[in-house]
XYZ file of C-alpha atoms in Angstrom:
425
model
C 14.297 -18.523 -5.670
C 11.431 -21.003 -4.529
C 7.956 -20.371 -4.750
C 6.179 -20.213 -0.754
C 3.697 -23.752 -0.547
C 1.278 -24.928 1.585
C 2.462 -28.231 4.011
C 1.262 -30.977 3.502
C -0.962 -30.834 6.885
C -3.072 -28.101 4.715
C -2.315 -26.022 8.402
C 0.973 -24.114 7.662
C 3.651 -23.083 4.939
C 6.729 -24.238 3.920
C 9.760 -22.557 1.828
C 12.381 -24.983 -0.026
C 10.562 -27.832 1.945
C 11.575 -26.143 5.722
C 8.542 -24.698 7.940
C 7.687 -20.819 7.103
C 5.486 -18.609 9.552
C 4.403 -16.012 7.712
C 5.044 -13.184 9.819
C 3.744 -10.051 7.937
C 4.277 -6.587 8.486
C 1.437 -4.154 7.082
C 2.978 -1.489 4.772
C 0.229 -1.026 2.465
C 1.340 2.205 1.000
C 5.079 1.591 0.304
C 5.499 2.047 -3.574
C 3.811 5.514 -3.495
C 5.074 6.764 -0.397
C 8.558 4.966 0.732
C 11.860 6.431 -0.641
C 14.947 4.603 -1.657
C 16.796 5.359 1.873
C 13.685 5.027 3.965
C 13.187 1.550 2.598
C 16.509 0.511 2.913
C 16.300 1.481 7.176
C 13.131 0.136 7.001
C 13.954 -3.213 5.416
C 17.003 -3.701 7.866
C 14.492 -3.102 11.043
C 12.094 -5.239 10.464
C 14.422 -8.105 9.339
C 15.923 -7.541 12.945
C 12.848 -8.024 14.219
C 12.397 -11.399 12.636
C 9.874 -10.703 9.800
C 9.360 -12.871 6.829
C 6.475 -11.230 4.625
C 5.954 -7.373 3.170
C 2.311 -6.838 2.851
C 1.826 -4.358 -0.457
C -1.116 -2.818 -2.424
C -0.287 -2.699 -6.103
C -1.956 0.831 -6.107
C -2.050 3.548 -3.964
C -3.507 2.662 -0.814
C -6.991 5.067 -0.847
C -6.263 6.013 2.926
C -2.731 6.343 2.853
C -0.725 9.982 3.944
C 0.138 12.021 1.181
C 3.089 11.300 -0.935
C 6.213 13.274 -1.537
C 8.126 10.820 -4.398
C 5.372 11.479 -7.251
C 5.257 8.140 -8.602
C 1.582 6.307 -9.651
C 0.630 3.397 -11.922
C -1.097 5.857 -13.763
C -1.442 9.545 -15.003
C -3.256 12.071 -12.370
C -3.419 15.461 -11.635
C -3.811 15.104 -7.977
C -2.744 11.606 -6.522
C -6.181 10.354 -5.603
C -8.173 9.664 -8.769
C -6.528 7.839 -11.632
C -6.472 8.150 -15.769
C -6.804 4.116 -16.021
C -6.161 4.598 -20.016
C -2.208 5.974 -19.371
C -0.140 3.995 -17.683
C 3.160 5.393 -16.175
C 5.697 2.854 -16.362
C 8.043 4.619 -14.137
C 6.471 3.741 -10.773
C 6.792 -0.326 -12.088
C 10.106 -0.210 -12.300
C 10.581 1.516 -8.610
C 8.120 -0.663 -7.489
C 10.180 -3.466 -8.647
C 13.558 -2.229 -7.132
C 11.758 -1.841 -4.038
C 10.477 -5.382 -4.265
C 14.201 -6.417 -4.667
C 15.459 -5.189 -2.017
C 13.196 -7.000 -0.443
C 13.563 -10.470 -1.749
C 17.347 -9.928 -1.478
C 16.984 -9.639 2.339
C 14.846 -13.030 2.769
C 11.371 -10.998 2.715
C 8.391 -12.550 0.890
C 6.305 -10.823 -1.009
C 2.344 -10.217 -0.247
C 0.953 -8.210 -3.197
C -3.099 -7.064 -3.339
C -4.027 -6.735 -6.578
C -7.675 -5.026 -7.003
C -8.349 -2.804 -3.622
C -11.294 -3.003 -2.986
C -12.382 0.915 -3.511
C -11.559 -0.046 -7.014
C -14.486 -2.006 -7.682
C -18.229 -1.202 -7.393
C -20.425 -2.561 -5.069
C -18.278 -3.016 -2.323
C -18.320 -1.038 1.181
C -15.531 1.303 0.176
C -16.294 2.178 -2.961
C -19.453 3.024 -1.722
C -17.948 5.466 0.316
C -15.815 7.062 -2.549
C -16.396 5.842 -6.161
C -14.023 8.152 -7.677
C -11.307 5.333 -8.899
C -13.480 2.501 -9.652
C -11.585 0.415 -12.756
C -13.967 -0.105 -15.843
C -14.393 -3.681 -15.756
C -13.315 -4.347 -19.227
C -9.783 -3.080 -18.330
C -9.624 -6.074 -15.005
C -8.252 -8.023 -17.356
C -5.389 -5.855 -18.895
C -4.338 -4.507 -15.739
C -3.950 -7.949 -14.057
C -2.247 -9.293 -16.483
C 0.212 -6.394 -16.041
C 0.626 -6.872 -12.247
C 1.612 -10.533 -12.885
C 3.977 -9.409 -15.626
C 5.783 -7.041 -13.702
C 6.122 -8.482 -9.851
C 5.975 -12.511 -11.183
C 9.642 -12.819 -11.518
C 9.982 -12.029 -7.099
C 7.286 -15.639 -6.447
C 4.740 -13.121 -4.495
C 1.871 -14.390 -2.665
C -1.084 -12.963 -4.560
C -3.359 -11.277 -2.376
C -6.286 -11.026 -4.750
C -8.732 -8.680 -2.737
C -8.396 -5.950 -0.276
C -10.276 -5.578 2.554
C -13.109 -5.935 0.527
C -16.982 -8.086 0.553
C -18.311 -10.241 -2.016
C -22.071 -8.674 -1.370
C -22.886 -8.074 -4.434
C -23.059 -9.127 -8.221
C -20.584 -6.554 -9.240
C -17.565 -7.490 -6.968
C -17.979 -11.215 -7.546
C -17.832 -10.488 -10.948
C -14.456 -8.197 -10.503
C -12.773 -10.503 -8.097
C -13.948 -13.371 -10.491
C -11.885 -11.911 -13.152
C -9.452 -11.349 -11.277
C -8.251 -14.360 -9.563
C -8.992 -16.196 -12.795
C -6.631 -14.091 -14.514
C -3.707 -14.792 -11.540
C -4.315 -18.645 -11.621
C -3.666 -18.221 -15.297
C -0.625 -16.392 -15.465
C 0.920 -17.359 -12.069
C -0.129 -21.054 -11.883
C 2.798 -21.631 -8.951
C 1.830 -19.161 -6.788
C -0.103 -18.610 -3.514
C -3.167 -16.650 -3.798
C -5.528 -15.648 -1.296
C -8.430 -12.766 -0.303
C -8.105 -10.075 2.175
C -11.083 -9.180 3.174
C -13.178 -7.038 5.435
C -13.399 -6.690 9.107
C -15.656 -8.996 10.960
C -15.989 -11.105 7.316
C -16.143 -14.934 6.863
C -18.132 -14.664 3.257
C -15.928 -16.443 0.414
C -17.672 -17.301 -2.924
C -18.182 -20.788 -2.980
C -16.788 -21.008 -6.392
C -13.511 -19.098 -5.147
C -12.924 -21.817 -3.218
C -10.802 -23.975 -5.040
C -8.706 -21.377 -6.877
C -7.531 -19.707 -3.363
C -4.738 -21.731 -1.253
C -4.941 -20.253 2.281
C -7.693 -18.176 4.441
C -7.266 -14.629 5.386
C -9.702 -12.751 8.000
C -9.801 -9.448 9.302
C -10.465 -9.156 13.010
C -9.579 -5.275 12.311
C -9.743 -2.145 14.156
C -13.171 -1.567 15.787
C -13.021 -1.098 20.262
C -15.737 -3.843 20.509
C -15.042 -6.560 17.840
C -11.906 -7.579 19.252
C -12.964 -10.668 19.885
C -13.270 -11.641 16.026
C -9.263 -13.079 16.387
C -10.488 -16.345 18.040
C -14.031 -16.291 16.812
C -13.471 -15.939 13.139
C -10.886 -18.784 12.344
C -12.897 -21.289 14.350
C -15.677 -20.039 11.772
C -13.604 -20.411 8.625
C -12.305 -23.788 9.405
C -15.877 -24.989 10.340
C -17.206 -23.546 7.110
C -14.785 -24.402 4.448
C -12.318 -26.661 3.354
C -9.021 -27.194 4.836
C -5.877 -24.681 4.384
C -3.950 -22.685 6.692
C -5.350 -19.803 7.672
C -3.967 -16.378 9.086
C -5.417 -13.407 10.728
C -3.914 -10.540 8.414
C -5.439 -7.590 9.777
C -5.601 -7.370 13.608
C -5.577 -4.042 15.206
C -2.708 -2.083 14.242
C -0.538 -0.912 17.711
C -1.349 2.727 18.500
C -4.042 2.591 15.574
C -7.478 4.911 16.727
C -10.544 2.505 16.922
C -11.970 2.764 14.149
C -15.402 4.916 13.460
C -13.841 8.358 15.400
C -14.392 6.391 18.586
C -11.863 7.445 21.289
C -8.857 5.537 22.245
C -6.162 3.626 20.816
C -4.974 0.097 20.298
C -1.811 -0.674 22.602
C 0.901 -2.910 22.937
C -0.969 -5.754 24.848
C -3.487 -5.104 22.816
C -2.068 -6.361 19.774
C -0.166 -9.444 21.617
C -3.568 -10.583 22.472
C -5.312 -10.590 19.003
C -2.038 -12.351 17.677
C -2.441 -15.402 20.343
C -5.839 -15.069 20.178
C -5.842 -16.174 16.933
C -2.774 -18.426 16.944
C -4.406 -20.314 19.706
C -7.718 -20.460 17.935
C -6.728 -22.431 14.485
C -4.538 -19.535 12.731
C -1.577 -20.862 13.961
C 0.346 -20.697 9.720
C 1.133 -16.897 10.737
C 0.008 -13.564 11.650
C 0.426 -10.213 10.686
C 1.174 -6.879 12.467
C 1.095 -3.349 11.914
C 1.430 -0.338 13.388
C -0.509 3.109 12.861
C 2.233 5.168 10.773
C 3.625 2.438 8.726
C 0.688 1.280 7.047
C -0.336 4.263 5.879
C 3.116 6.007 5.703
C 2.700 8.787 7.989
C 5.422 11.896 7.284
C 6.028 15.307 9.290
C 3.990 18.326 7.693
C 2.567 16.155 4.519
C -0.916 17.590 4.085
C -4.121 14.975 5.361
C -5.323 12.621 2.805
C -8.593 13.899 2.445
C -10.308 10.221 2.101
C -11.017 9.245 6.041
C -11.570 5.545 5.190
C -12.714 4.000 8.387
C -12.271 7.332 10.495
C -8.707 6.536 12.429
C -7.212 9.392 14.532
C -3.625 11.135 13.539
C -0.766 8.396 13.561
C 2.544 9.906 14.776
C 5.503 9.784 12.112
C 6.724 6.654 10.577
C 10.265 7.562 12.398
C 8.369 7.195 16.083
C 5.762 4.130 14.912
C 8.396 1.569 13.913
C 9.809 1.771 17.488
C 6.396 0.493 18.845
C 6.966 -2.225 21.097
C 4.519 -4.455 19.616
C 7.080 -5.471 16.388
C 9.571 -6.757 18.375
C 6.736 -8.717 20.532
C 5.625 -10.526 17.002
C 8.927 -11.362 15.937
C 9.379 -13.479 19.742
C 5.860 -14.999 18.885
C 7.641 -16.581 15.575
C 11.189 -17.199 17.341
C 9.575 -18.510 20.319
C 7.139 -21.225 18.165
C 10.503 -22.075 16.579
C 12.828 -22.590 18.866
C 9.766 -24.789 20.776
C 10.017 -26.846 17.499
C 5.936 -25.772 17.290
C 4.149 -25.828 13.621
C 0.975 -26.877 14.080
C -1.785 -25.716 16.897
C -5.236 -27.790 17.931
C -7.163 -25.774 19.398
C -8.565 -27.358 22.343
C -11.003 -24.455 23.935
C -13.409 -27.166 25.130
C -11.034 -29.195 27.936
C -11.040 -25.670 29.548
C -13.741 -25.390 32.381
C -15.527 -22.490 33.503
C -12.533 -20.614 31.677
C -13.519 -16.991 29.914
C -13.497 -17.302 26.779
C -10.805 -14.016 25.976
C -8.826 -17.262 27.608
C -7.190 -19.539 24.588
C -5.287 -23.223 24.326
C -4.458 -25.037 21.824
C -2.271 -28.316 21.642
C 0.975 -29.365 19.903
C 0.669 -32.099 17.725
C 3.710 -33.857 20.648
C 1.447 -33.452 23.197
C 2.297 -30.003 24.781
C -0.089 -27.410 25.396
C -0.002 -23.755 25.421
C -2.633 -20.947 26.876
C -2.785 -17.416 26.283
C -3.897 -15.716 29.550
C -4.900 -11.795 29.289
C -5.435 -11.645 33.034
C -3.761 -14.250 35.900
C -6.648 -16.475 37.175
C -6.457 -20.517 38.111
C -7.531 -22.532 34.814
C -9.093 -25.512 35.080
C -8.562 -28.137 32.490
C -10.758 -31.267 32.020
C -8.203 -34.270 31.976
C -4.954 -35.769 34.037
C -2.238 -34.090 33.115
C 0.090 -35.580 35.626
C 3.821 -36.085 34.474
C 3.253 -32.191 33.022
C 4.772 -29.158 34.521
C 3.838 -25.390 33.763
C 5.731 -22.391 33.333
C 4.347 -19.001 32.560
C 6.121 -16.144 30.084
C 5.090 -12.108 31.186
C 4.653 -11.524 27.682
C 5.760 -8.035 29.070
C 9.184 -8.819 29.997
C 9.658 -12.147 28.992
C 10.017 -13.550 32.580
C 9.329 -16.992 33.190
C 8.056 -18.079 36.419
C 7.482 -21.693 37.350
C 3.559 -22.684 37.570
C 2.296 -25.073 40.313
C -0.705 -27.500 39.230
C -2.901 -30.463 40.859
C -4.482 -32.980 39.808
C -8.318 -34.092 40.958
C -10.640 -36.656 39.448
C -9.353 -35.770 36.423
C -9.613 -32.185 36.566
C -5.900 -30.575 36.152
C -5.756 -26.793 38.084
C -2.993 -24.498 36.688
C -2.049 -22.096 39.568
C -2.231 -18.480 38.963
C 0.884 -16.771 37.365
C 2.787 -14.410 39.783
C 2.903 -11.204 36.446
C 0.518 -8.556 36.361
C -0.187 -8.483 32.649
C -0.625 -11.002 30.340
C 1.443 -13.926 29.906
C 1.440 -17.601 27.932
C 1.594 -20.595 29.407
C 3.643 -23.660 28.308
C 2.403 -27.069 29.834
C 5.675 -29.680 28.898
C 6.045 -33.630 29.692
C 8.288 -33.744 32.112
């Protein structure tokens, strides 16, 4: 089994020295709240569907549904606040046979160590301090996460959806990924962190090996999926970097404010960010999965972020929106497409919800939430256009002209969204 690396381009991944997209799906809760047979249906779905990554927290996910299997890292009375003095071997070893399962079917692994409710002076545990770790038992219980899940090559995913604001969760996350570069010297490790965030620790820098950013769940931040990696890759050095929270399809916006996050909704923030220098992957969930969601299992009583109900895990992995990723990965693959410039300035006048980017052959692509002409600065001629409904998958051939070196895509004939693929002819 090979260990997932960074290409050489510092842009993407690459597994047994072939191109990997890391195409996550967001199941945060699994080891507390997945059993054997829902696993194994749940596995077999999502490999349909083309995914190559299992996003995991190590410990029960603070905002997850209530469990019915039993099983914690450690003792408790009441699933929610922990005795971090007893461990409880038990839910390792079902943790690992879940993870094998896994790896057996092609998934990677994407485990978050130290959630970020676990450690004080962040936003959540702010909110509920209840299960914050002493900080002279960091050590001991990294050193046990790395023991247990090394032998499947995860990605380590050292903090979740957490900030570095303070002293105190510098100092845990310092530990922390210390610790993992220590014991796991092969693997990838990276930070999960919180919505709207582009703060890293300047003396993180070096130990992580790709960018995560959150562009998350609140109505009006949406557009944080194209502004945040242009941010990261102006900031900081090189790596690939991936958008590995975008709003979860059917997910509540966050803060109790009414509505929910659709299908198109979720295609955009993936080619949002694809388009906008996160081109190594992205990751998708869906409100149910994440969090588990289970008929007649009593509320968790932590809100987190203050989500409305999400229907049963049965309904939620038939969202639409899964199968939608899985032709974002198939479709960059079969186009023979790894790396993405984005090129947002040769577009003129253009809103900026619009997003291109260039293959490193010379072929161009632009998400387009709404039809409209798009005017691109530079001859194009010898190109021709073709637009995908990213609906129905239609294609419909484009008309463009050419002008004093001004190149006018004709609007698409689809209602909805669609992506455009400009090719040499």
């Amino acid at each position: 089994m090979a260990w997932l690396q960074v290409d050489k381009n510092k842009t993407n991944f690459t597994l047994d020295g072939k191109p990997f997209f890391y195409l996550a799906d967001t199941i945060w809760s699994a080891f507390t709240n997945v059993t054997d047979e829902e696993w194994e249906y749940y596995l077999k779905r999502r490999k349909e569907q083309g995914f190559t990554v299992l996003q995991i927290n190590t410990m029960p996910q603070w905002d997850r549904c209530m469990s019915d299997i039993g099983l914690y890292p450690f003792a408790t009375e009441d699933g929610q606040i922990f005795d971090f003095t007893k461990w409880n071997q038990e839910y390792y070893e079902h943790a690992k046979q879940m993870c094998q399962k896994a790896v057996d079917m092609g998934f990677q692994l994407a485990l978050v160590v130290l959630w970020l409710n676990h450690v004080p002076g962040t936003w959540g545990s702010r909110m509920n301090d209840s299960n914050v770790m002493p900080e002279t038992f960091v050590k001991e219980y990294v050193e046990k996460i790395v023991s247990e899940f090394d032998r499947f090559h995860p990605i380590y995913v050292v903090s979740g959806d957490t900030d570095f604001d303070t002293p105190e969760a510098v100092s845990y996350y310092r530990t922390a990924l210390d610790i993992v570069c220590e014991k796991s010297p092969h693997s990838l490790k990276s930070l999960h962190i919180k919505r709207g965030y582009d703060v890293i620790p300047e003396e993180f820098l070096d130990k992580i090996d790709f960018y995560m950013f959150q562009s998350g769940h609140n109505k009006d931040g949406q557009d944080m999926a194209y502004r945040l990696p242009q941010l990261m890759l102006e900031k900081y050095p090189k790596k690939p970097v991936i958008n590995s929270e975008p709003c979860y399809e059917q997910m509540g916006f966050s803060r109790k404010v009414y509505g929910r996050f659709l299908t198109k909704d979720v295609r955009k923030a993936a080619w949002s960010s694809i388009l906008s220098g996160a081109c190594a992957g992205v990751t998708y969930g869906a409100h149910g999965i994440w969090n588990w969601q289970k008929i007649n299992k009593p509320v968790n009583p932590i809100m987190g972020e203050g989500f409305d109900t999400a229907q049963p895990w049965q309904e939620a992995i038939k969202y639409a929106g899964a199968w939608d990723y899985g032709w974002i990965r198939q479709t960059l693959k079969e186009l023979h497409i790894q790396k993405l410039i984005p090129l947002q300035e040769q577009l003129i006048g253009a809103a900026e919800e619009i997003r291109m980017a260039q293959t490193e052959d010379g072929r161009y692509l632009i998400y387009l939430p709404h039809s409209t002409k798009i005017k691109i600065n530079g001859s194009l001629k010898g190109y021709s256009a073709r637009a995908i409904d990213l609906e129905s998958k239609r294609v419909a051939q484009v008309g463009t002209t050419l002008k004093e070196d001004i190149t006018q895509i004709e609007m698409h004939p689809f209602e909805g969204d669609a992506l455009i693929i400009l090719d040499k002819e």
